[in-house]
Coordinates of C-alpha atoms in Angstrom, one line a residue:
Chain A
M68 CA 165.1 -20.2 53.1
I69 CA 161.8 -21.0 51.4
L70 CA 162.5 -24.7 50.7
F71 CA 164.8 -27.0 52.6
V72 CA 165.3 -30.5 51.4
D73 CA 167.0 -32.6 54.0
Q74 CA 168.5 -36.0 53.3
I75 CA 165.7 -37.1 51.0
S76 CA 166.1 -40.7 49.8
K77 CA 163.9 -43.1 47.7
H78 CA 164.8 -46.6 46.8
F79 CA 163.6 -48.6 43.8
P80 CA 165.1 -51.9 42.6
G81 CA 167.9 -50.8 40.4
F82 CA 167.7 -47.1 41.2
S83 CA 168.0 -44.9 44.3
L84 CA 167.9 -41.3 45.2
S85 CA 170.3 -41.0 48.1
A86 CA 170.5 -38.4 50.8
I87 CA 169.6 -35.4 48.6
S88 CA 170.0 -32.1 50.5
F89 CA 169.7 -28.5 49.3
G90 CA 168.1 -25.3 50.1
V91 CA 166.3 -22.8 47.9
S92 CA 165.9 -19.1 48.9
Q93 CA 163.0 -16.8 48.0
G94 CA 163.4 -15.6 44.5
D95 CA 166.0 -18.2 43.5
Y96 CA 166.1 -19.8 40.1
F97 CA 167.4 -23.2 41.1
M98 CA 168.4 -25.5 38.3
L99 CA 168.7 -29.2 38.8
L100 CA 171.0 -30.4 36.1
G101 CA 171.7 -34.0 35.2
P102 CA 171.8 -36.6 32.5
T103 CA 168.7 -38.6 31.6
G104 CA 168.0 -41.2 34.3
A105 CA 169.7 -39.2 37.0
G106 CA 166.6 -39.0 39.1
K107 CA 165.6 -35.4 38.4
S108 CA 162.0 -36.0 37.6
L109 CA 161.6 -38.4 40.6
L110 CA 163.0 -35.7 42.9
L111 CA 160.4 -33.2 41.5
Q112 CA 157.6 -35.7 42.1
I113 CA 158.8 -36.2 45.7
L114 CA 158.9 -32.4 46.1
C115 CA 155.3 -31.9 44.9
G116 CA 154.0 -34.9 46.8
L117 CA 153.2 -37.4 44.1
V118 CA 155.8 -39.8 45.4
K119 CA 156.5 -40.3 49.1
P120 CA 160.2 -40.5 50.0
D121 CA 161.6 -43.4 52.1
G122 CA 163.6 -41.1 54.3
G123 CA 164.4 -37.4 54.9
R124 CA 162.4 -34.3 55.3
I125 CA 161.1 -31.5 53.2
L126 CA 160.4 -28.1 54.8
L127 CA 158.4 -25.4 53.0
N128 CA 158.5 -22.0 54.7
G129 CA 159.7 -23.8 57.8
I130 CA 156.8 -26.3 57.9
D131 CA 157.5 -30.0 57.5
I132 CA 155.5 -31.1 54.4
T133 CA 157.3 -34.4 53.8
F134 CA 154.1 -36.4 54.1
A135 CA 151.5 -33.7 53.2
S136 CA 149.3 -34.6 50.3
A137 CA 150.0 -33.2 46.9
S138 CA 146.9 -31.1 46.9
Q139 CA 147.9 -29.3 50.1
R140 CA 151.4 -28.3 49.2
N141 CA 150.8 -25.1 47.3
M142 CA 153.6 -26.0 44.8
G143 CA 152.9 -25.6 41.2
I144 CA 154.4 -28.1 38.8
L145 CA 154.7 -27.9 35.0
F146 CA 155.0 -31.4 33.6
Q147 CA 157.1 -32.1 30.6
D148 CA 153.9 -33.3 28.7
L149 CA 152.0 -30.3 30.1
A150 CA 149.0 -32.4 31.2
I151 CA 146.4 -30.1 29.7
F152 CA 143.0 -31.4 30.4
P153 CA 141.6 -32.4 27.0
H154 CA 137.9 -32.2 28.0
L155 CA 138.1 -28.6 29.2
N156 CA 138.6 -25.5 27.1
T157 CA 141.4 -23.0 27.8
Y158 CA 139.3 -21.0 30.3
D159 CA 138.3 -24.1 32.3
N160 CA 141.9 -25.4 32.3
I161 CA 143.2 -22.2 33.8
A162 CA 140.3 -21.9 36.2
Y163 CA 140.6 -25.5 37.3
P164 CA 142.8 -25.0 40.4
L165 CA 140.6 -22.0 41.5
K166 CA 137.4 -24.0 41.0
V167 CA 138.6 -27.0 43.1
K168 CA 139.5 -24.5 45.8
R169 CA 135.9 -23.2 45.5
E170 CA 136.8 -19.6 44.8
S171 CA 133.9 -17.4 43.9
S172 CA 133.1 -17.1 40.2
G173 CA 133.9 -13.4 40.2
V174 CA 137.4 -14.1 41.6
I175 CA 137.9 -16.9 39.1
K176 CA 136.9 -14.8 36.2
R177 CA 139.1 -11.9 37.1
R178 CA 142.1 -14.2 37.8
V179 CA 141.8 -16.1 34.6
Q180 CA 141.5 -12.9 32.6
E181 CA 144.6 -11.5 34.3
L182 CA 146.6 -14.6 33.6
A183 CA 145.4 -14.9 30.0
E184 CA 146.6 -11.3 29.4
R185 CA 149.9 -11.9 31.1
F186 CA 150.6 -15.0 28.9
S187 CA 149.0 -13.5 25.7
I188 CA 146.3 -16.2 25.4
A189 CA 143.2 -14.1 26.0
H190 CA 142.1 -14.8 22.5
L191 CA 142.2 -18.6 23.1
L192 CA 140.1 -18.7 26.3
H193 CA 137.1 -20.3 24.7
K194 CA 139.0 -22.5 22.2
N195 CA 139.2 -26.3 22.3
V196 CA 142.7 -27.0 23.7
N197 CA 143.2 -30.0 21.5
N198 CA 143.6 -27.8 18.4
L199 CA 146.2 -25.5 19.9
S200 CA 149.9 -25.4 19.1
G201 CA 152.6 -26.6 21.5
G202 CA 153.6 -23.1 22.4
E203 CA 150.0 -22.1 23.2
K204 CA 149.5 -25.2 25.3
Q205 CA 152.7 -24.4 27.2
R206 CA 151.4 -20.9 28.0
I207 CA 148.0 -22.4 29.2
A208 CA 149.8 -24.9 31.4
L209 CA 152.0 -22.2 32.9
A210 CA 149.0 -19.9 33.5
R211 CA 147.1 -22.8 35.1
T212 CA 150.0 -23.7 37.3
L213 CA 150.4 -20.1 38.5
A214 CA 146.7 -19.5 39.0
T215 CA 146.8 -20.1 42.7
N216 CA 150.1 -18.2 43.2
P217 CA 152.1 -21.2 44.4
S218 CA 155.0 -20.5 46.7
L219 CA 157.2 -22.6 44.5
L220 CA 157.2 -23.3 40.8
L221 CA 158.6 -26.7 39.7
L222 CA 159.4 -27.2 36.0
D223 CA 160.1 -30.6 34.5
E224 CA 162.2 -30.2 31.3
P225 CA 160.0 -27.4 30.1
L226 CA 162.2 -26.5 27.1
S227 CA 163.0 -30.0 25.8
A228 CA 160.1 -30.4 23.3
V229 CA 160.0 -26.9 22.1
D230 CA 161.1 -25.6 18.7
P231 CA 164.0 -23.1 18.5
Q232 CA 161.9 -19.9 18.0
L233 CA 159.7 -20.8 20.9
H234 CA 162.7 -21.8 23.0
L235 CA 163.8 -18.2 23.3
D236 CA 160.3 -16.9 24.0
L237 CA 159.9 -19.4 26.7
L238 CA 163.3 -18.8 28.3
A239 CA 162.3 -15.1 28.5
M240 CA 158.9 -16.0 29.9
L241 CA 160.4 -18.2 32.6
R242 CA 162.9 -15.5 33.5
S243 CA 160.2 -12.9 33.8
I244 CA 158.1 -15.2 36.0
N245 CA 161.1 -15.6 38.3
R246 CA 161.9 -11.8 38.2
A247 CA 158.2 -11.2 39.2
G248 CA 159.0 -13.0 42.4
T249 CA 158.2 -16.7 41.9
T250 CA 160.8 -19.0 43.2
V251 CA 161.6 -21.7 40.6
I252 CA 163.1 -25.1 40.6
H253 CA 163.8 -26.2 37.1
V254 CA 164.9 -29.6 36.1
T255 CA 166.9 -30.1 32.9
H256 CA 169.6 -32.1 31.1
N257 CA 170.6 -29.1 29.0
Y258 CA 173.5 -27.2 30.5
E259 CA 172.9 -24.2 28.3
E260 CA 169.4 -23.7 29.8
A261 CA 171.0 -24.0 33.2
I262 CA 173.6 -21.4 32.4
S263 CA 171.1 -19.0 30.9
L264 CA 168.6 -19.1 33.7
A265 CA 170.1 -20.4 36.9
S266 CA 171.0 -18.4 40.0
K267 CA 172.0 -21.6 41.6
I268 CA 172.7 -25.0 40.2
G269 CA 172.6 -28.5 41.6
V270 CA 174.1 -31.3 39.6
L271 CA 172.4 -34.7 39.9
N272 CA 174.0 -37.8 38.7
Q273 CA 172.9 -41.4 39.4
G274 CA 170.6 -40.4 42.2
K275 CA 173.2 -38.3 44.0
L276 CA 173.5 -34.5 44.2
V277 CA 177.2 -34.3 43.2
Q278 CA 177.6 -30.6 43.1
L279 CA 175.8 -27.5 44.4
G280 CA 176.8 -23.9 43.7
S281 CA 176.6 -20.8 41.6
T282 CA 176.7 -21.1 37.8
V283 CA 180.3 -20.1 37.6
D284 CA 181.3 -22.5 40.5
V285 CA 179.7 -25.4 38.8
F286 CA 181.0 -24.9 35.3
Q287 CA 184.4 -23.5 36.1
Y288 CA 185.2 -26.3 38.6
P289 CA 183.0 -29.1 37.5
R290 CA 183.0 -32.0 39.9
S291 CA 181.0 -34.2 37.7
E292 CA 182.1 -35.7 34.4
F293 CA 178.6 -34.9 33.1
V294 CA 179.1 -31.1 33.5
A295 CA 182.7 -31.2 32.4
K296 CA 181.9 -33.2 29.3
F297 CA 179.0 -31.1 28.2
T298 CA 180.6 -27.7 28.7
G299 CA 183.7 -29.3 27.2
A300 CA 185.8 -26.9 29.0
K301 CA 187.3 -25.8 32.2
N302 CA 187.7 -22.6 30.3
F303 CA 184.4 -21.2 31.4
F304 CA 184.0 -17.5 32.1
K305 CA 181.3 -15.0 32.9
V306 CA 181.5 -12.0 30.5
K307 CA 180.1 -8.6 30.1
F308 CA 179.1 -7.4 26.7
S309 CA 181.2 -4.4 25.5
R310 CA 180.8 -3.9 21.7
V311 CA 180.2 -5.4 18.3
S312 CA 182.8 -4.7 15.6
Q313 CA 181.9 -3.8 12.0
N314 CA 182.4 -7.3 10.7
G315 CA 180.1 -8.7 13.4
L316 CA 182.6 -9.9 15.9
V317 CA 181.3 -9.5 19.4
Y318 CA 183.7 -8.2 22.1
A319 CA 183.0 -8.9 25.7
E320 CA 184.9 -8.3 28.9
L321 CA 186.4 -11.2 30.8
P322 CA 186.6 -11.1 34.6
F323 CA 190.4 -10.4 34.5
G324 CA 190.0 -7.2 32.6
R325 CA 190.8 -8.6 29.2
S326 CA 188.4 -8.8 26.4
I327 CA 187.5 -11.8 24.3
A328 CA 186.1 -11.8 20.7
F329 CA 183.6 -14.3 19.4
Y330 CA 180.6 -14.7 17.1
S331 CA 177.2 -14.9 18.6
N332 CA 173.5 -14.3 18.2
P333 CA 172.1 -12.5 20.1
V334 CA 175.0 -10.1 20.2
N335 CA 174.3 -7.5 22.9
A336 CA 173.9 -9.6 26.0
N337 CA 175.9 -10.5 29.0
G338 CA 176.5 -14.2 29.5
F339 CA 179.1 -16.9 29.6
V340 CA 181.8 -18.0 27.2
C341 CA 183.5 -21.4 27.1
F342 CA 186.0 -23.0 24.8
P343 CA 187.4 -26.5 24.9
E344 CA 190.9 -27.1 26.1
E345 CA 192.1 -28.6 22.9
T346 CA 191.3 -25.5 20.9
V347 CA 193.7 -23.3 23.0
V348 CA 196.9 -23.0 21.1
L349 CA 200.1 -22.2 23.0
S350 CA 202.9 -20.1 21.4
T351 CA 205.9 -18.0 22.4
H352 CA 205.1 -15.2 20.0
V353 CA 201.8 -13.9 18.7
E354 CA 202.9 -12.5 15.4
N355 CA 201.4 -14.1 12.3
Q356 CA 198.6 -15.8 14.2
S357 CA 195.1 -16.0 12.9
A358 CA 193.6 -16.3 16.3
V359 CA 192.1 -13.0 17.5
N360 CA 192.3 -13.9 21.2
A361 CA 195.7 -14.0 22.7
F362 CA 196.2 -14.1 26.5
Q363 CA 199.6 -13.7 27.9
G364 CA 200.4 -15.6 31.1
K365 CA 202.7 -17.9 33.0
V366 CA 202.6 -21.7 33.0
I367 CA 201.7 -22.8 36.5
D368 CA 201.0 -26.5 36.1
I369 CA 201.4 -29.3 33.7
F370 CA 199.4 -32.5 34.1
A371 CA 200.0 -35.7 32.1
Q372 CA 196.8 -37.0 30.6
R373 CA 195.8 -40.1 28.7
F374 CA 196.5 -38.3 25.4
G375 CA 199.1 -35.6 25.9
Y376 CA 199.3 -32.9 28.5
E377 CA 197.1 -30.3 30.2
V378 CA 198.9 -27.1 30.6
V379 CA 197.5 -24.5 33.0
I380 CA 198.4 -20.8 32.3
D381 CA 197.7 -18.0 34.7
C382 CA 196.5 -15.1 32.7
G383 CA 194.7 -13.4 35.5
V384 CA 192.4 -16.5 35.6
K385 CA 193.5 -20.0 34.7
I386 CA 193.3 -21.0 31.1
F387 CA 193.6 -24.6 30.3
S388 CA 195.2 -26.0 27.2
R389 CA 195.6 -29.5 26.0
I390 CA 198.7 -30.3 23.9
T391 CA 200.6 -33.3 22.7
G392 CA 203.8 -34.6 24.3
E393 CA 205.7 -33.7 21.1
S394 CA 204.7 -30.1 21.3
L395 CA 205.5 -30.0 25.0
K396 CA 209.0 -31.2 24.3
K397 CA 209.6 -29.1 21.2
M398 CA 208.6 -25.9 22.9
G399 CA 210.3 -26.8 26.2
I400 CA 207.2 -25.9 28.2
A401 CA 207.9 -25.9 31.9
P402 CA 206.3 -24.2 34.9
G403 CA 207.2 -20.5 35.1
M404 CA 207.5 -20.1 31.4
E405 CA 205.8 -17.0 29.8
L406 CA 203.4 -18.0 27.0
F407 CA 200.5 -16.9 24.9
A408 CA 197.3 -18.8 25.0
T409 CA 195.5 -18.1 21.7
V410 CA 191.9 -18.9 21.0
K411 CA 190.1 -18.5 17.6
A412 CA 186.9 -16.4 17.8
N413 CA 184.9 -19.1 16.1
V414 CA 185.6 -21.8 18.7
V415 CA 184.3 -19.7 21.6
R416 CA 180.8 -20.6 22.6
F417 CA 178.7 -17.9 24.0
I418 CA 175.7 -18.6 26.2
P419 CA 173.6 -15.5 26.9
E420 CA 172.2 -14.9 30.3
I421 CA 168.5 -14.2 29.7
Chain B
M394 CA 149.0 -49.0 -4.1
S395 CA 146.4 -50.0 -6.6
A396 CA 148.6 -52.8 -7.9
T397 CA 149.0 -54.5 -4.5
T398 CA 145.3 -54.0 -3.8
K399 CA 144.5 -55.9 -7.0
N400 CA 146.9 -58.7 -6.1
D401 CA 145.3 -59.0 -2.6
F402 CA 141.9 -59.4 -4.2
S403 CA 143.0 -62.4 -6.2
G404 CA 144.1 -64.4 -3.3
F405 CA 144.4 -64.1 0.4
R406 CA 142.1 -61.1 0.8
L407 CA 139.3 -62.6 -1.2
T408 CA 139.4 -65.8 0.9
M409 CA 139.3 -63.7 4.1
M410 CA 136.4 -61.7 2.8
L411 CA 134.4 -64.7 1.8
L412 CA 134.8 -66.3 5.2
G413 CA 133.9 -63.0 6.9
A414 CA 130.8 -62.7 4.7
F415 CA 129.7 -66.2 5.7
V416 CA 129.7 -65.2 9.4
L417 CA 127.8 -62.0 8.7
L418 CA 125.2 -63.9 6.7
F419 CA 124.9 -66.3 9.5
I420 CA 124.0 -63.5 11.9
I421 CA 121.7 -61.7 9.6
A422 CA 119.9 -64.5 7.9
P423 CA 117.8 -65.9 10.7
L424 CA 116.7 -62.5 11.9
L425 CA 116.0 -61.4 8.3
G426 CA 114.1 -64.7 7.7
M427 CA 111.9 -64.0 10.6
V428 CA 111.1 -60.5 9.3
V429 CA 110.2 -62.0 5.8
N430 CA 108.2 -64.9 7.2
T431 CA 106.0 -63.0 9.6
P432 CA 102.8 -61.7 7.9
F433 CA 102.0 -58.1 8.6
K434 CA 98.6 -58.9 9.8
A435 CA 99.9 -61.1 12.6
I436 CA 102.3 -58.3 13.6
A437 CA 99.4 -55.8 13.7
S438 CA 97.3 -58.0 15.9
T439 CA 100.2 -58.8 18.2
V440 CA 101.1 -55.2 18.7
A441 CA 97.5 -54.6 19.9
D442 CA 98.0 -57.4 22.5
S443 CA 98.5 -55.7 25.8
Q444 CA 100.3 -58.8 27.3
V445 CA 103.0 -58.5 24.7
L446 CA 103.4 -54.7 25.2
H447 CA 103.5 -55.2 29.0
S448 CA 106.2 -57.8 28.8
I449 CA 108.4 -55.7 26.5
W450 CA 107.9 -52.6 28.7
L451 CA 108.8 -54.7 31.8
S452 CA 112.0 -55.9 30.1
I453 CA 113.0 -52.4 29.1
W454 CA 112.4 -50.6 32.4
V455 CA 113.8 -53.3 34.7
A456 CA 116.9 -53.6 32.6
M457 CA 117.3 -49.8 32.6
V458 CA 116.8 -49.4 36.3
T459 CA 119.1 -52.3 37.0
S460 CA 121.9 -50.8 34.9
L461 CA 121.7 -47.4 36.5
V462 CA 121.4 -48.7 40.1
F463 CA 124.3 -51.2 39.7
A464 CA 126.4 -48.6 38.0
I465 CA 126.8 -46.8 41.4
P466 CA 129.0 -49.6 42.9
A467 CA 130.3 -50.9 39.6
I468 CA 132.0 -47.8 38.3
P469 CA 134.1 -47.3 41.5
L470 CA 135.1 -51.0 41.2
A471 CA 136.2 -50.4 37.6
Y472 CA 138.2 -47.4 38.8
I473 CA 139.9 -49.4 41.5
L474 CA 140.8 -52.1 39.0
A475 CA 142.2 -49.5 36.6
R476 CA 144.2 -47.5 39.1
Y477 CA 145.4 -49.6 41.9
D478 CA 147.6 -52.6 42.2
F479 CA 146.9 -55.1 45.0
P480 CA 147.4 -58.8 45.7
F481 CA 145.1 -61.2 43.8
K482 CA 144.0 -58.5 41.4
N483 CA 143.9 -61.2 38.6
V484 CA 141.7 -63.3 40.7
L485 CA 139.3 -60.4 41.1
N486 CA 139.3 -59.8 37.4
G487 CA 138.5 -63.4 36.9
I488 CA 135.6 -63.3 39.3
I489 CA 134.2 -60.3 37.4
D490 CA 134.2 -62.3 34.2
L491 CA 132.7 -65.4 35.9
P492 CA 129.0 -64.5 34.9
I493 CA 130.0 -64.8 31.3
V494 CA 131.1 -68.4 31.6
V495 CA 128.5 -69.6 34.1
P496 CA 125.5 -71.2 32.3
H497 CA 122.5 -69.0 32.8
S498 CA 120.3 -71.7 34.2
V499 CA 123.0 -72.2 36.9
V500 CA 122.9 -68.5 37.6
G501 CA 119.1 -68.7 38.0
I502 CA 119.3 -71.7 40.4
A503 CA 122.0 -69.9 42.4
L504 CA 120.0 -66.7 42.7
L505 CA 116.9 -68.7 43.5
G506 CA 118.8 -70.3 46.4
L507 CA 119.7 -66.8 47.6
I508 CA 116.2 -65.3 47.6
A509 CA 113.9 -68.3 48.0
G510 CA 111.6 -68.4 51.1
D511 CA 113.9 -70.7 53.1
S512 CA 117.1 -68.7 52.5
L513 CA 118.4 -66.1 54.9
L514 CA 117.5 -63.2 52.6
G515 CA 114.2 -64.8 51.8
K516 CA 113.3 -65.3 55.4
A517 CA 114.2 -61.7 56.2
F518 CA 111.9 -60.3 53.5
D519 CA 109.3 -62.9 54.4
S520 CA 109.1 -61.5 58.0
F521 CA 107.9 -58.2 56.3
G522 CA 105.4 -60.2 54.3
I523 CA 107.4 -59.8 51.1
N524 CA 108.1 -62.7 48.7
L525 CA 110.9 -61.8 46.4
L526 CA 110.2 -64.6 43.9
G527 CA 108.4 -63.5 40.9
T528 CA 109.0 -59.8 41.4
P529 CA 110.8 -57.2 39.3
F530 CA 113.4 -57.2 42.1
A531 CA 114.2 -60.9 41.3
I532 CA 114.3 -60.1 37.6
A533 CA 116.7 -57.3 38.2
L534 CA 119.0 -59.5 40.2
A535 CA 119.1 -62.1 37.3
M536 CA 119.7 -59.4 34.7
A537 CA 122.4 -57.7 36.8
F538 CA 124.3 -60.9 37.4
V539 CA 124.7 -61.8 33.8
S540 CA 125.3 -58.3 32.5
L541 CA 127.6 -56.6 35.0
P542 CA 130.8 -57.8 33.4
L543 CA 130.0 -55.7 30.3
L544 CA 129.8 -52.5 32.3
I545 CA 132.7 -53.2 34.6
N546 CA 135.1 -54.2 31.8
S547 CA 134.1 -51.3 29.6
A548 CA 134.4 -48.7 32.4
R549 CA 137.7 -50.2 33.5
D550 CA 139.1 -49.9 30.0
G551 CA 137.8 -46.3 29.9
F552 CA 139.6 -45.4 33.1
L553 CA 142.8 -47.2 31.8
Q554 CA 142.8 -44.8 28.8
V555 CA 142.8 -41.7 31.0
P556 CA 146.5 -40.8 31.5
V557 CA 147.5 -41.0 35.1
R558 CA 149.5 -37.8 34.5
L559 CA 146.3 -35.8 34.2
E560 CA 145.1 -37.0 37.6
Q561 CA 148.5 -36.2 39.0
A562 CA 148.4 -32.7 37.5
A563 CA 144.9 -32.2 39.1
L564 CA 146.2 -33.3 42.5
T565 CA 149.1 -30.8 42.3
L566 CA 146.6 -28.1 41.3
G567 CA 144.9 -28.6 44.6
A568 CA 142.1 -31.1 43.8
T569 CA 141.3 -33.7 46.3
P570 CA 141.2 -37.4 45.2
S571 CA 137.4 -37.3 45.0
Q572 CA 137.5 -34.1 43.0
V573 CA 140.0 -35.7 40.7
F574 CA 137.7 -38.6 40.2
F575 CA 134.6 -36.5 39.4
T576 CA 136.3 -33.8 37.3
I577 CA 139.0 -35.7 35.5
A578 CA 138.6 -39.5 35.5
L579 CA 134.9 -39.7 35.2
P580 CA 134.4 -37.2 32.3
L581 CA 137.3 -38.6 30.3
A582 CA 136.1 -42.2 30.7
W583 CA 132.5 -41.2 30.1
R584 CA 132.2 -42.6 26.6
S585 CA 133.4 -46.0 27.7
I586 CA 131.1 -45.9 30.7
T587 CA 128.0 -45.1 28.7
T588 CA 129.0 -47.8 26.1
G589 CA 129.2 -50.2 29.0
L590 CA 125.9 -49.1 30.4
V591 CA 124.2 -49.5 27.0
M592 CA 125.7 -53.0 26.6
M593 CA 124.7 -53.9 30.1
F594 CA 121.2 -52.7 29.5
A595 CA 120.9 -54.6 26.2
R596 CA 122.3 -57.8 27.7
G597 CA 120.0 -57.5 30.7
M598 CA 117.0 -56.8 28.6
S599 CA 117.6 -59.9 26.5
E600 CA 118.3 -62.3 29.4
F601 CA 116.1 -65.4 29.5
G602 CA 117.7 -68.4 31.3
A603 CA 118.4 -66.9 34.7
V604 CA 115.2 -64.8 34.7
I605 CA 112.8 -67.6 33.9
I606 CA 114.0 -69.5 37.0
V607 CA 113.5 -66.6 39.5
A608 CA 110.5 -65.1 37.9
Y609 CA 108.2 -66.8 35.3
H610 CA 105.7 -64.2 36.2
P611 CA 105.5 -61.3 35.7
M612 CA 106.8 -62.2 32.2
V613 CA 109.6 -60.3 30.7
A614 CA 109.6 -60.3 26.9
S615 CA 112.0 -63.2 26.5
V616 CA 109.9 -65.4 28.8
M617 CA 106.7 -64.3 27.1
I618 CA 108.1 -65.3 23.7
Y619 CA 109.1 -68.7 25.1
D620 CA 105.7 -69.1 26.7
R621 CA 103.9 -68.4 23.5
F622 CA 106.2 -70.9 21.6
T623 CA 105.6 -73.8 24.1
T624 CA 101.9 -73.1 24.5
F625 CA 100.9 -72.2 21.0
G626 CA 103.8 -72.9 18.6
L627 CA 106.2 -71.1 16.3
K628 CA 103.6 -69.2 14.2
Y629 CA 102.3 -67.6 17.3
A630 CA 105.7 -66.8 18.8
Q631 CA 107.2 -65.2 15.7
P632 CA 105.3 -61.9 15.6
A633 CA 106.0 -61.3 19.3
A634 CA 109.7 -62.2 18.8
L635 CA 109.9 -59.8 15.8
I636 CA 108.3 -56.9 17.7
F637 CA 110.7 -57.4 20.6
L638 CA 113.6 -57.6 18.2
L639 CA 112.7 -54.3 16.5
I640 CA 112.0 -52.5 19.7
S641 CA 115.3 -53.7 21.2
L642 CA 117.2 -52.6 18.1
F643 CA 115.5 -49.3 18.2
V644 CA 116.3 -48.7 21.9
F645 CA 119.8 -50.0 21.5
I646 CA 120.6 -47.9 18.5
S647 CA 119.2 -44.7 19.9
L648 CA 121.0 -45.2 23.2
R649 CA 124.3 -45.7 21.4
F650 CA 123.5 -42.7 19.2
F651 CA 122.9 -40.4 22.2
S652 CA 125.9 -41.7 24.2
R653 CA 128.1 -41.1 21.2
K654 CA 126.9 -37.5 20.8
K655 CA 127.7 -36.6 24.4

């Protein structure tokens, strides 16, 4: 385990981080997911040494760094506002961490060139950073952060202020940085980012780590209202791309061997699908239905809810449907009954795994 | 847009402009009057007077050295005030502004008490056979006392404008706190610091009240002008005053110009 966070806490009047514990392994892409004000950024600042915790320990590669100064931690952090130094040009920004470590000028030159090529900013090296676009600045900040090969890369909402086209580029860039061996901790309030990138997710809410697990764990069995509300679904499945039909419908394979159809862009990727419970229609026959996805299964549970009922159907995996009391009565739904759960292709949300 | 602008001219805006023009005129008129009233011949002969030139040169170099030497402790103080919170910070800010409100003759008397022969400092220097009174050192103390707030306040405002985030980023990139100060805070606050230095220099160079008490001789320019006025009268003081004014303006404007360029 490269990073071990043990019972970290920090108290402010009106807000506390309490007893945060988690571990990150070499090569992990760890997502800290939580709503605004959950304490995500504070936790990052504690990790990188800008804020001292009131209690707990942080171990990096087995060494206790809880009270080590920020400059000695060898963690790179990409701030949401990027913190590009406005008085230095691109080259000097990227070279900054090497210069303060007093690397020789030859080493600095080679390293900056290498990073500039990797992030496609070689043509900007001698430009004034204040005239560059947001995407260019983001690349510069990333290159600068990675210049000293930090053992851990911390990202504070890197995708939140980025336009849609850049969003995809950046997702791919972050993924490739991770694949090249850098362990990443990424803070976000955007569950789609988390699903796309994470190998492991921690959900933070009101200063507490409320859930920790794999992407499927967290989204299929959300233990926080935040996650449940945002995915809008307990119907959350990992899928494998299989084919695209002539009219543009994407077919992908669900874990229980059935396929599900939906519209999406990009079309040829593995990823996750989810659909809200209230869009799952239950019926005893599937003839004359417009929905393309029909899953046959047995009713295993019925829960009364504030508005109507939640019906759980076992179709190999559990599919959840929310129906009214009237429908429940009219159809005589009871545990053990065979039913079809149908889902229209256009309510299925697909989130590609990048 | 043009319609509202026209309307403004007829009422509120016109009144404001007239009042503003009055203040501007009040600043410019006496100085301009002096320029107009001083015969060129008198200026030419005064320029040739070595006492006048010596005094002006003394004012300039002592003020300049004072600003640069006192900048070494004043800039760190400004940084502390901008970056850290501590008890009684407001009191400290008040103390820094104190020289602005203390009458300058009072400053002179206080400094005189500090360095006069029977004071601790005075005795210490006296044992080496040095009398501080009437030296450029005494002049420098008087100049520094009255002009330091200009540098400290300007530098502090400059540091306040440097986002803390940039310093945090530098720390996480491996810079030590002193590296952060010299590579991030200082360069980014540089413009405010040089503005403060120029203002401190200009204020020190023009100081009269405090200087005359600790050092009548050697005469700085302001004392020399006063001396000419009391000894010989207005007509004799005017050319020296005008020359000092022009040289001050020239130095001040060129310093500002060069500090802006940087």
